[in-house]
C-alpha positions as a Python dict, from the first residue, in 0.01 Angstrom:
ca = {
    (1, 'X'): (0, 0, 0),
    (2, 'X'): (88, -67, -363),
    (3, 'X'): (52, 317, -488),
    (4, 'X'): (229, 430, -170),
    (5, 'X'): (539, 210, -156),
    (6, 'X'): (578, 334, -536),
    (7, 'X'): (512, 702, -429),
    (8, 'X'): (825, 631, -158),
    (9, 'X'): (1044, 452, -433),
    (10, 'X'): (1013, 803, -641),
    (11, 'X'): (1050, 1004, -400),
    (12, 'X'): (1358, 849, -236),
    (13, 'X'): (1474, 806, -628),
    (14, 'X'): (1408, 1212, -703),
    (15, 'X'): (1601, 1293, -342),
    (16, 'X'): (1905, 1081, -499),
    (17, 'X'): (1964, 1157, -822),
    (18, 'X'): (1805, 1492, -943),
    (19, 'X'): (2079, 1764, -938),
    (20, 'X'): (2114, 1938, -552),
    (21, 'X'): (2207, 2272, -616),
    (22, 'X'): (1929, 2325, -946),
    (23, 'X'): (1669, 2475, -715),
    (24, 'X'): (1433, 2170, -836),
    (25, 'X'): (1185, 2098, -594),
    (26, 'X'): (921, 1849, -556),
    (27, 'X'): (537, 1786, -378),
    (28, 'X'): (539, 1478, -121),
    (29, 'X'): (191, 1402, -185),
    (30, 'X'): (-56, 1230, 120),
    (31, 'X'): (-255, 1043, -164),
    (32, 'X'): (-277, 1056, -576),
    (33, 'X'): (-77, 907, -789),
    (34, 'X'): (122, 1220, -890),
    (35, 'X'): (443, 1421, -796),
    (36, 'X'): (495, 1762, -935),
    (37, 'X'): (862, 1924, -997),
    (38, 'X'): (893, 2264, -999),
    (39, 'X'): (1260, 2363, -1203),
    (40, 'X'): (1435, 2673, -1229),
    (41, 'X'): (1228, 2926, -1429),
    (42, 'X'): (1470, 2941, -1669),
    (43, 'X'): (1433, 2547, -1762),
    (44, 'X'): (1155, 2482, -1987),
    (45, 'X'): (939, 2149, -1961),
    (46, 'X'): (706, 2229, -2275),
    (47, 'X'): (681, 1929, -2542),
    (48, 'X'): (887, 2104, -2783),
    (49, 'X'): (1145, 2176, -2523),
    (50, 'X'): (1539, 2029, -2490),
    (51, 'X'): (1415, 1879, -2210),
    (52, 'X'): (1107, 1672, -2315),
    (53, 'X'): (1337, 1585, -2621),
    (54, 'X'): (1583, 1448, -2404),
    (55, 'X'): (1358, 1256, -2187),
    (56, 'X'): (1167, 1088, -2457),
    (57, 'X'): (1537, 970, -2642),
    (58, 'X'): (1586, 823, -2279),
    (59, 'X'): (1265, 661, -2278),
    (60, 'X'): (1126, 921, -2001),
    (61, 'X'): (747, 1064, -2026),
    (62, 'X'): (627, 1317, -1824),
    (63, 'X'): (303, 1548, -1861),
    (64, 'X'): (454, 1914, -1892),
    (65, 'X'): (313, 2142, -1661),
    (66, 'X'): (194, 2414, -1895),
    (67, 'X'): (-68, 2172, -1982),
    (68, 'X'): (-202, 2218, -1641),
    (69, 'X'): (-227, 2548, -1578),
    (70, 'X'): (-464, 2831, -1703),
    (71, 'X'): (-289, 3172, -1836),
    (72, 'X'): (-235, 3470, -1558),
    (73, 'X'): (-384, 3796, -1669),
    (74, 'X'): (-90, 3865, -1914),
    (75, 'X'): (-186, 3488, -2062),
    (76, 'X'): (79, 3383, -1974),
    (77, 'X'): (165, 3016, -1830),
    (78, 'X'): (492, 2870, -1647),
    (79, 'X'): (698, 2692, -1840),
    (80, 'X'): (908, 2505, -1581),
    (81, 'X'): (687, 2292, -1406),
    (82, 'X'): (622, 1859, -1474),
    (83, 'X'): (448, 1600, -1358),
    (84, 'X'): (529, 1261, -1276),
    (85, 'X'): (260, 944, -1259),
    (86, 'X'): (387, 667, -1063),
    (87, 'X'): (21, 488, -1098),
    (88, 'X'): (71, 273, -1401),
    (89, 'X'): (453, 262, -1398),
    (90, 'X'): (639, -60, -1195),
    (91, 'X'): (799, -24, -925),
    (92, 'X'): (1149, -183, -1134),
    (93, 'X'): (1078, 77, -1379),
    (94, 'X'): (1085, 395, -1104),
    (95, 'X'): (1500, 414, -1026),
    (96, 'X'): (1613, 369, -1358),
    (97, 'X'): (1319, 618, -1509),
    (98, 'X'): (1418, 907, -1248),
    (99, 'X'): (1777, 838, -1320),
    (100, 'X'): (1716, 919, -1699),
    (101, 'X'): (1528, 1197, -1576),
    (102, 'X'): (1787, 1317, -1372),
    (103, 'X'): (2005, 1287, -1621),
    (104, 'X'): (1798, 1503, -1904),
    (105, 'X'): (1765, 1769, -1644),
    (106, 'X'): (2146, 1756, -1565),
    (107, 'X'): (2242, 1797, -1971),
    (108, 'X'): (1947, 2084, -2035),
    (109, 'X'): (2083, 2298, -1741),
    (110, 'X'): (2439, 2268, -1894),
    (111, 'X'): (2368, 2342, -2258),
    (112, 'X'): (2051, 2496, -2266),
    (113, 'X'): (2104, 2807, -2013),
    (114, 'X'): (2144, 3063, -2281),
    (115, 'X'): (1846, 3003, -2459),
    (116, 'X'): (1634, 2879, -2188),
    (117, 'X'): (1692, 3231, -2021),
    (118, 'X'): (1590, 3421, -2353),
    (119, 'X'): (1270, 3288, -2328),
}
């Protein structure tokens, strides 16, 4: 019950406050203690990215998604994917965390599009 009405509480946060018309999208997971966000292509989520800066001066971590994922055949691996653990993290903590979030996401797409689509 605990993990789940924490799951909800991100979830409902995320619908709220991440940027409508970005193309983000998220999982709505049946069980785990992790959400995945898929941003535009063009947004990178690495460590050494605008982004991940920008969460981490907000006091936002996330696990970047490249970590996650083996290279295709050209080894190659996305660059625009992150994930979220709501396990550890209270439930007073989850609004004002995806807010931050939101916001980071929000700044990067406005002053990172140039570079972000060099990539």
């Amino acid at each position: 019950d605990s993990y789940r009405r924490k799951r909800d509480a991100i979830l409902d946060a995320l619908s709220r406050h991440m940027p409508k018309s970005a193309g983000i999208h998220w999982t709505q997971p049946a069980g785990g203690l992790y959400i995945w966000l898929t941003l535009p292509p063009t947004l990178d989520t690495s460590r050494d990215s605008a982004l991940f800066q920008g969460c981490v001066r907000r006091g936002v971590l996330y696990v970047p998604g490249d970590y996650s994922f083996q290279p295709d055949e050209s080894g190659q691996v996305p660059h625009h994917h992150l994930r979220l653990s709501f396990g550890q993290v209270s439930p007073e903590q989850i609004e004002p965390g995806i807010q931050r979030l939101a916001e980071a996401v929000t700044q990067t797409l406005q002053t990172e599009p140039a570079s972000a689509a060099s990539r």
